[in-house]
PDB file of C-alpha atoms in Angstrom:
ATOM      1  CA  UNK V   1      11.716  16.161   5.076  1.00 89.00           C
ATOM      2  CA  UNK V   2      10.251  13.144   3.304  1.00 92.00           C
ATOM      3  CA  UNK V   3       7.258  11.780   5.134  1.00 96.00           C
ATOM      4  CA  UNK V   4       4.500   9.242   4.530  1.00 98.00           C
ATOM      5  CA  UNK V   5       1.626   9.152   6.983  1.00 97.00           C
ATOM      6  CA  UNK V   6      -0.958   6.386   6.997  1.00 98.00           C
ATOM      7  CA  UNK V   7      -4.471   6.763   8.371  1.00 98.00           C
ATOM      8  CA  UNK V   8      -7.797   4.934   8.327  1.00 98.00           C
ATOM      9  CA  UNK V   9      -6.933   1.723  10.118  1.00 95.00           C
ATOM     10  CA  UNK V  10      -8.771   0.181  13.027  1.00 97.00           C
ATOM     11  CA  UNK V  11     -11.068  -2.654  14.017  1.00 98.00           C
ATOM     12  CA  UNK V  12     -13.660  -3.995  11.605  1.00 98.00           C
ATOM     13  CA  UNK V  13     -15.871  -7.069  11.515  1.00 98.00           C
ATOM     14  CA  UNK V  14     -15.383  -9.797   8.906  1.00 98.00           C
ATOM     15  CA  UNK V  15     -17.026  -8.761   5.662  1.00 98.00           C
ATOM     16  CA  UNK V  16     -16.570  -5.097   6.464  1.00 98.00           C
ATOM     17  CA  UNK V  17     -14.611  -2.369   4.706  1.00 98.00           C
ATOM     18  CA  UNK V  18     -11.904   0.148   5.467  1.00 98.00           C
ATOM     19  CA  UNK V  19     -10.181   2.802   3.414  1.00 98.00           C
ATOM     20  CA  UNK V  20      -6.553   3.466   4.177  1.00 98.00           C
ATOM     21  CA  UNK V  21      -4.921   6.743   3.202  1.00 98.00           C
ATOM     22  CA  UNK V  22      -1.249   7.501   2.680  1.00 98.00           C
ATOM     23  CA  UNK V  23      -0.398  11.193   2.623  1.00 97.00           C
ATOM     24  CA  UNK V  24       2.997  12.203   1.284  1.00 97.00           C
ATOM     25  CA  UNK V  25       4.993  15.325   2.072  1.00 95.00           C
ATOM     26  CA  UNK V  26       8.504  16.542   1.381  1.00 94.00           C
ATOM     27  CA  UNK V  27       8.580  15.190  -2.181  1.00 92.00           C
ATOM     28  CA  UNK V  28       6.498  15.285  -5.363  1.00 92.00           C
ATOM     29  CA  UNK V  29       4.188  12.293  -5.278  1.00 91.00           C
ATOM     30  CA  UNK V  30       3.607  12.458  -9.049  1.00 91.00           C
ATOM     31  CA  UNK V  31       7.016  10.924  -9.778  1.00 94.00           C
ATOM     32  CA  UNK V  32       6.796   8.016  -7.353  1.00 95.00           C
ATOM     33  CA  UNK V  33       5.072   4.685  -7.356  1.00 96.00           C
ATOM     34  CA  UNK V  34       3.342   3.936  -4.068  1.00 97.00           C
ATOM     35  CA  UNK V  35       2.875   0.545  -2.500  1.00 97.00           C
ATOM     36  CA  UNK V  36       0.913  -0.853   0.400  1.00 98.00           C
ATOM     37  CA  UNK V  37       2.472  -3.615   2.469  1.00 98.00           C
ATOM     38  CA  UNK V  38       1.457  -5.557   5.539  1.00 98.00           C
ATOM     39  CA  UNK V  39       3.181  -7.515   8.231  1.00 98.00           C
ATOM     40  CA  UNK V  40       2.134  -9.819  11.026  1.00 98.00           C
ATOM     41  CA  UNK V  41       4.419 -10.867  13.893  1.00 95.00           C
ATOM     42  CA  UNK V  42       6.848 -13.569  12.888  1.00 95.00           C
ATOM     43  CA  UNK V  43       6.311 -13.151   9.173  1.00 97.00           C
ATOM     44  CA  UNK V  44       8.011 -11.160   6.465  1.00 97.00           C
ATOM     45  CA  UNK V  45       6.491  -7.980   5.174  1.00 97.00           C
ATOM     46  CA  UNK V  46       4.415  -8.704   2.073  1.00 97.00           C
ATOM     47  CA  UNK V  47       3.302  -6.467  -0.753  1.00 97.00           C
ATOM     48  CA  UNK V  48      -0.447  -6.002  -0.966  1.00 98.00           C
ATOM     49  CA  UNK V  49      -0.889  -3.511  -3.773  1.00 98.00           C
ATOM     50  CA  UNK V  50       0.936  -0.753  -5.591  1.00 97.00           C
ATOM     51  CA  UNK V  51       0.254   1.878  -8.188  1.00 97.00           C
ATOM     52  CA  UNK V  52       2.652   3.231 -10.757  1.00 94.00           C
ATOM     53  CA  UNK V  53       3.588   6.869 -11.180  1.00 93.00           C
ATOM     54  CA  UNK V  54       3.172   7.159 -14.946  1.00 86.00           C
ATOM     55  CA  UNK V  55      -0.030   5.447 -16.042  1.00 85.00           C
ATOM     56  CA  UNK V  56      -1.593   4.445 -12.694  1.00 87.00           C
ATOM     57  CA  UNK V  57      -1.104   0.747 -13.437  1.00 93.00           C
ATOM     58  CA  UNK V  58      -2.117  -1.240 -10.374  1.00 96.00           C
ATOM     59  CA  UNK V  59      -0.710  -4.478  -9.016  1.00 96.00           C
ATOM     60  CA  UNK V  60      -2.255  -6.735  -6.399  1.00 97.00           C
ATOM     61  CA  UNK V  61      -1.411  -9.694  -4.221  1.00 97.00           C
ATOM     62  CA  UNK V  62      -3.508 -12.620  -5.447  1.00 97.00           C
ATOM     63  CA  UNK V  63      -5.374 -12.983  -2.168  1.00 97.00           C
ATOM     64  CA  UNK V  64      -6.710  -9.408  -2.315  1.00 98.00           C
ATOM     65  CA  UNK V  65      -7.642  -9.207  -5.994  1.00 98.00           C
ATOM     66  CA  UNK V  66     -11.268  -8.267  -6.420  1.00 98.00           C
ATOM     67  CA  UNK V  67     -11.471  -7.033  -2.819  1.00 98.00           C
ATOM     68  CA  UNK V  68      -8.884  -4.232  -2.603  1.00 98.00           C
ATOM     69  CA  UNK V  69      -8.570  -1.228  -4.888  1.00 98.00           C
ATOM     70  CA  UNK V  70      -5.656   1.192  -4.948  1.00 98.00           C
ATOM     71  CA  UNK V  71      -5.949   4.728  -6.273  1.00 97.00           C
ATOM     72  CA  UNK V  72      -4.041   7.977  -6.135  1.00 96.00           C
ATOM     73  CA  UNK V  73      -4.839  11.682  -6.050  1.00 96.00           C
ATOM     74  CA  UNK V  74      -1.641  13.526  -6.859  1.00 94.00           C
ATOM     75  CA  UNK V  75      -3.293  16.894  -6.254  1.00 95.00           C
ATOM     76  CA  UNK V  76      -3.832  15.835  -2.648  1.00 96.00           C
ATOM     77  CA  UNK V  77      -0.520  13.954  -2.444  1.00 96.00           C
ATOM     78  CA  UNK V  78      -2.476  10.967  -1.238  1.00 97.00           C
ATOM     79  CA  UNK V  79      -2.820   7.309  -2.182  1.00 98.00           C
ATOM     80  CA  UNK V  80      -5.775   5.248  -1.034  1.00 98.00           C
ATOM     81  CA  UNK V  81      -6.368   1.569  -0.454  1.00 98.00           C
ATOM     82  CA  UNK V  82     -10.029   0.628  -0.403  1.00 98.00           C
ATOM     83  CA  UNK V  83     -10.393  -2.720   1.338  1.00 98.00           C
ATOM     84  CA  UNK V  84     -13.688  -4.590   1.045  1.00 98.00           C
ATOM     85  CA  UNK V  85     -14.846  -8.029   2.157  1.00 98.00           C
ATOM     86  CA  UNK V  86     -12.203  -8.076   4.847  1.00 98.00           C
ATOM     87  CA  UNK V  87     -11.439 -11.332   6.611  1.00 98.00           C
ATOM     88  CA  UNK V  88      -9.354 -12.175   9.682  1.00 98.00           C
ATOM     89  CA  UNK V  89      -6.395 -13.116   7.463  1.00 97.00           C
ATOM     90  CA  UNK V  90      -6.155  -9.429   6.496  1.00 98.00           C
ATOM     91  CA  UNK V  91      -5.265  -8.520  10.064  1.00 98.00           C
ATOM     92  CA  UNK V  92      -1.814  -6.921  10.085  1.00 98.00           C
ATOM     93  CA  UNK V  93       0.131  -3.709  10.402  1.00 98.00           C
ATOM     94  CA  UNK V  94      -0.193  -1.913   7.077  1.00 98.00           C
ATOM     95  CA  UNK V  95       2.515   0.336   5.672  1.00 98.00           C
ATOM     96  CA  UNK V  96       2.702   2.576   2.654  1.00 98.00           C
ATOM     97  CA  UNK V  97       5.960   3.158   0.833  1.00 98.00           C
ATOM     98  CA  UNK V  98       7.311   5.117  -2.116  1.00 97.00           C
ATOM     99  CA  UNK V  99       9.728   4.177  -4.864  1.00 96.00           C
ATOM    100  CA  UNK V 100      11.197   6.045  -7.812  1.00 93.00           C
ATOM    101  CA  UNK V 101      11.614   2.726  -9.628  1.00 88.00           C
ATOM    102  CA  UNK V 102       9.540   1.940 -12.664  1.00 86.00           C
ATOM    103  CA  UNK V 103       7.166  -0.907 -11.845  1.00 84.00           C
ATOM    104  CA  UNK V 104       7.710  -3.676 -14.370  1.00 82.00           C
ATOM    105  CA  UNK V 105       5.745  -6.727 -13.270  1.00 83.00           C
ATOM    106  CA  UNK V 106       3.823  -7.816 -10.201  1.00 84.00           C
ATOM    107  CA  UNK V 107       6.531  -9.663  -8.266  1.00 84.00           C
ATOM    108  CA  UNK V 108       8.925  -6.768  -8.739  1.00 91.00           C
ATOM    109  CA  UNK V 109       6.316  -4.122  -7.948  1.00 90.00           C
ATOM    110  CA  UNK V 110       5.363  -5.837  -4.672  1.00 94.00           C
ATOM    111  CA  UNK V 111       8.949  -6.412  -3.515  1.00 95.00           C
ATOM    112  CA  UNK V 112       9.560  -4.198  -0.462  1.00 96.00           C
ATOM    113  CA  UNK V 113      13.277  -4.002  -1.295  1.00 96.00           C
ATOM    114  CA  UNK V 114      12.682  -1.588  -4.152  1.00 95.00           C
ATOM    115  CA  UNK V 115      10.943   0.975  -1.951  1.00 96.00           C
ATOM    116  CA  UNK V 116      12.867   3.919  -0.559  1.00 95.00           C
ATOM    117  CA  UNK V 117      10.579   5.705   1.875  1.00 95.00           C
ATOM    118  CA  UNK V 118       8.240   4.147   4.404  1.00 98.00           C
ATOM    119  CA  UNK V 119       5.452   5.271   6.684  1.00 98.00           C
ATOM    120  CA  UNK V 120       5.184   4.281  10.323  1.00 97.00           C
ATOM    121  CA  UNK V 121       2.398   1.779   9.769  1.00 97.00           C
ATOM    122  CA  UNK V 122      -1.026   1.330  11.262  1.00 97.00           C
ATOM    123  CA  UNK V 123      -2.984  -1.568  12.655  1.00 98.00           C
ATOM    124  CA  UNK V 124      -5.862  -3.198  10.826  1.00 98.00           C
ATOM    125  CA  UNK V 125      -7.741  -5.810  12.828  1.00 98.00           C
ATOM    126  CA  UNK V 126     -10.537  -7.906  11.370  1.00 98.00           C
ATOM    127  CA  UNK V 127     -12.425  -9.657  14.131  1.00 97.00           C
ATOM    128  CA  UNK V 128     -16.042 -10.420  15.134  1.00 94.00           C
TER     129      UNK V 128
END
Protein backbone atom coordinates (compact mmCIF):
# COMPACT_ATOMS: atom_id res chain seq x y z
CA UNK A 1 0.00 0.00 0.00
CA UNK A 2 1.48 3.31 -1.11
CA UNK A 3 1.60 5.79 1.72
CA UNK A 4 3.11 9.20 2.41
CA UNK A 5 3.02 10.48 5.97
CA UNK A 6 3.90 14.05 6.88
CA UNK A 7 5.12 15.12 10.31
CA UNK A 8 6.74 18.12 11.98
CA UNK A 9 4.07 20.76 11.58
CA UNK A 10 2.63 22.97 14.28
CA UNK A 11 2.59 26.50 15.62
CA UNK A 12 5.66 28.71 15.38
CA UNK A 13 6.32 32.41 15.87
CA UNK A 14 7.29 34.66 12.96
CA UNK A 15 10.99 34.30 12.26
CA UNK A 16 11.02 30.77 13.62
CA UNK A 17 11.82 27.46 11.97
CA UNK A 18 10.21 24.09 11.40
CA UNK A 19 11.35 20.93 9.69
CA UNK A 20 8.72 18.89 7.93
CA UNK A 21 9.27 15.21 7.19
CA UNK A 22 7.59 13.05 4.57
CA UNK A 23 8.03 9.32 5.10
CA UNK A 24 7.21 7.02 2.21
CA UNK A 25 6.17 3.38 2.34
CA UNK A 26 4.84 0.85 -0.14
CA UNK A 27 7.12 1.99 -2.96
CA UNK A 28 10.81 2.66 -3.62
CA UNK A 29 11.42 6.33 -2.92
CA UNK A 30 14.64 6.33 -4.96
CA UNK A 31 12.71 6.37 -8.25
CA UNK A 32 10.31 9.17 -7.40
CA UNK A 33 10.54 12.91 -7.26
CA UNK A 34 8.95 14.36 -4.13
CA UNK A 35 7.21 17.68 -3.83
CA UNK A 36 5.90 19.81 -1.01
CA UNK A 37 2.70 21.76 -1.56
CA UNK A 38 0.54 24.01 0.56
CA UNK A 39 -3.02 25.18 0.56
CA UNK A 40 -5.05 27.76 2.41
CA UNK A 41 -8.86 27.88 2.42
CA UNK A 42 -10.27 29.37 -0.74
CA UNK A 43 -7.05 29.12 -2.70
CA UNK A 44 -5.57 26.57 -5.04
CA UNK A 45 -2.88 24.23 -3.87
CA UNK A 46 0.54 25.65 -4.73
CA UNK A 47 3.90 23.98 -5.14
CA UNK A 48 6.47 25.04 -2.58
CA UNK A 49 9.47 22.88 -3.36
CA UNK A 50 10.40 19.58 -4.96
CA UNK A 51 13.42 17.39 -5.39
CA UNK A 52 14.21 15.14 -8.31
CA UNK A 53 14.86 11.42 -8.10
CA UNK A 54 18.01 11.24 -10.22
CA UNK A 55 20.37 14.06 -9.29
CA UNK A 56 18.57 15.67 -6.32
CA UNK A 57 17.90 18.86 -8.29
CA UNK A 58 15.73 21.14 -6.19
CA UNK A 59 13.05 23.58 -7.26
CA UNK A 60 11.47 26.32 -5.17
CA UNK A 61 8.58 28.75 -5.22
CA UNK A 62 10.06 32.24 -5.51
CA UNK A 63 8.66 33.38 -2.18
CA UNK A 64 10.48 30.63 -0.26
CA UNK A 65 13.86 30.74 -1.99
CA UNK A 66 16.63 31.31 0.49
CA UNK A 67 14.37 30.33 3.39
CA UNK A 68 13.32 26.74 2.64
CA UNK A 69 15.58 23.81 1.85
CA UNK A 70 14.44 20.43 0.57
CA UNK A 71 16.50 17.28 0.99
CA UNK A 72 16.03 13.54 0.79
CA UNK A 73 17.38 10.46 2.54
CA UNK A 74 16.48 7.48 0.40
CA UNK A 75 17.88 5.06 2.97
CA UNK A 76 15.25 6.32 5.40
CA UNK A 77 12.59 6.73 2.69
CA UNK A 78 12.15 10.28 3.89
CA UNK A 79 12.15 13.75 2.37
CA UNK A 80 12.59 16.84 4.50
CA UNK A 81 11.61 20.46 4.15
CA UNK A 82 13.58 22.78 6.39
CA UNK A 83 11.66 26.03 6.75
CA UNK A 84 13.44 29.05 8.22
CA UNK A 85 12.46 32.69 8.68
CA UNK A 86 8.81 31.74 8.64
CA UNK A 87 6.21 34.46 8.28
CA UNK A 88 2.42 34.47 8.63
CA UNK A 89 2.03 34.11 4.85
CA UNK A 90 3.53 30.61 5.19
CA UNK A 91 0.53 29.49 7.22
CA UNK A 92 -1.20 26.66 5.38
CA UNK A 93 -1.83 22.94 5.26
CA UNK A 94 1.31 21.36 3.84
CA UNK A 95 1.26 18.19 1.76
CA UNK A 96 3.96 16.00 0.33
CA UNK A 97 3.47 14.13 -2.92
CA UNK A 98 5.34 11.73 -5.18
CA UNK A 99 5.69 11.58 -8.94
CA UNK A 100 7.46 9.22 -11.32
CA UNK A 101 7.74 12.06 -13.83
CA UNK A 102 11.09 13.55 -14.67
CA UNK A 103 11.22 17.12 -13.39
CA UNK A 104 12.09 19.39 -16.30
CA UNK A 105 11.71 22.99 -15.17
CA UNK A 106 10.32 24.82 -12.17
CA UNK A 107 6.75 25.48 -13.31
CA UNK A 108 6.36 21.86 -14.36
CA UNK A 109 8.02 20.49 -11.23
CA UNK A 110 5.73 22.51 -8.95
CA UNK A 111 2.52 21.63 -10.81
CA UNK A 112 0.40 19.42 -8.52
CA UNK A 113 -1.20 17.75 -11.54
CA UNK A 114 1.90 15.71 -12.28
CA UNK A 115 1.96 14.09 -8.84
CA UNK A 116 0.47 10.66 -8.32
CA UNK A 117 0.49 9.98 -4.59
CA UNK A 118 -0.35 12.39 -1.80
CA UNK A 119 -0.07 12.51 1.96
CA UNK A 120 -2.88 13.60 4.24
CA UNK A 121 -1.38 16.99 5.00
CA UNK A 122 -0.51 18.80 8.18
CA UNK A 123 -1.08 22.26 9.54
CA UNK A 124 1.66 24.87 9.79
CA UNK A 125 0.66 28.05 11.58
CA UNK A 126 2.94 31.05 11.88
CA UNK A 127 1.60 33.47 14.45
CA UNK A 128 2.87 35.63 17.34
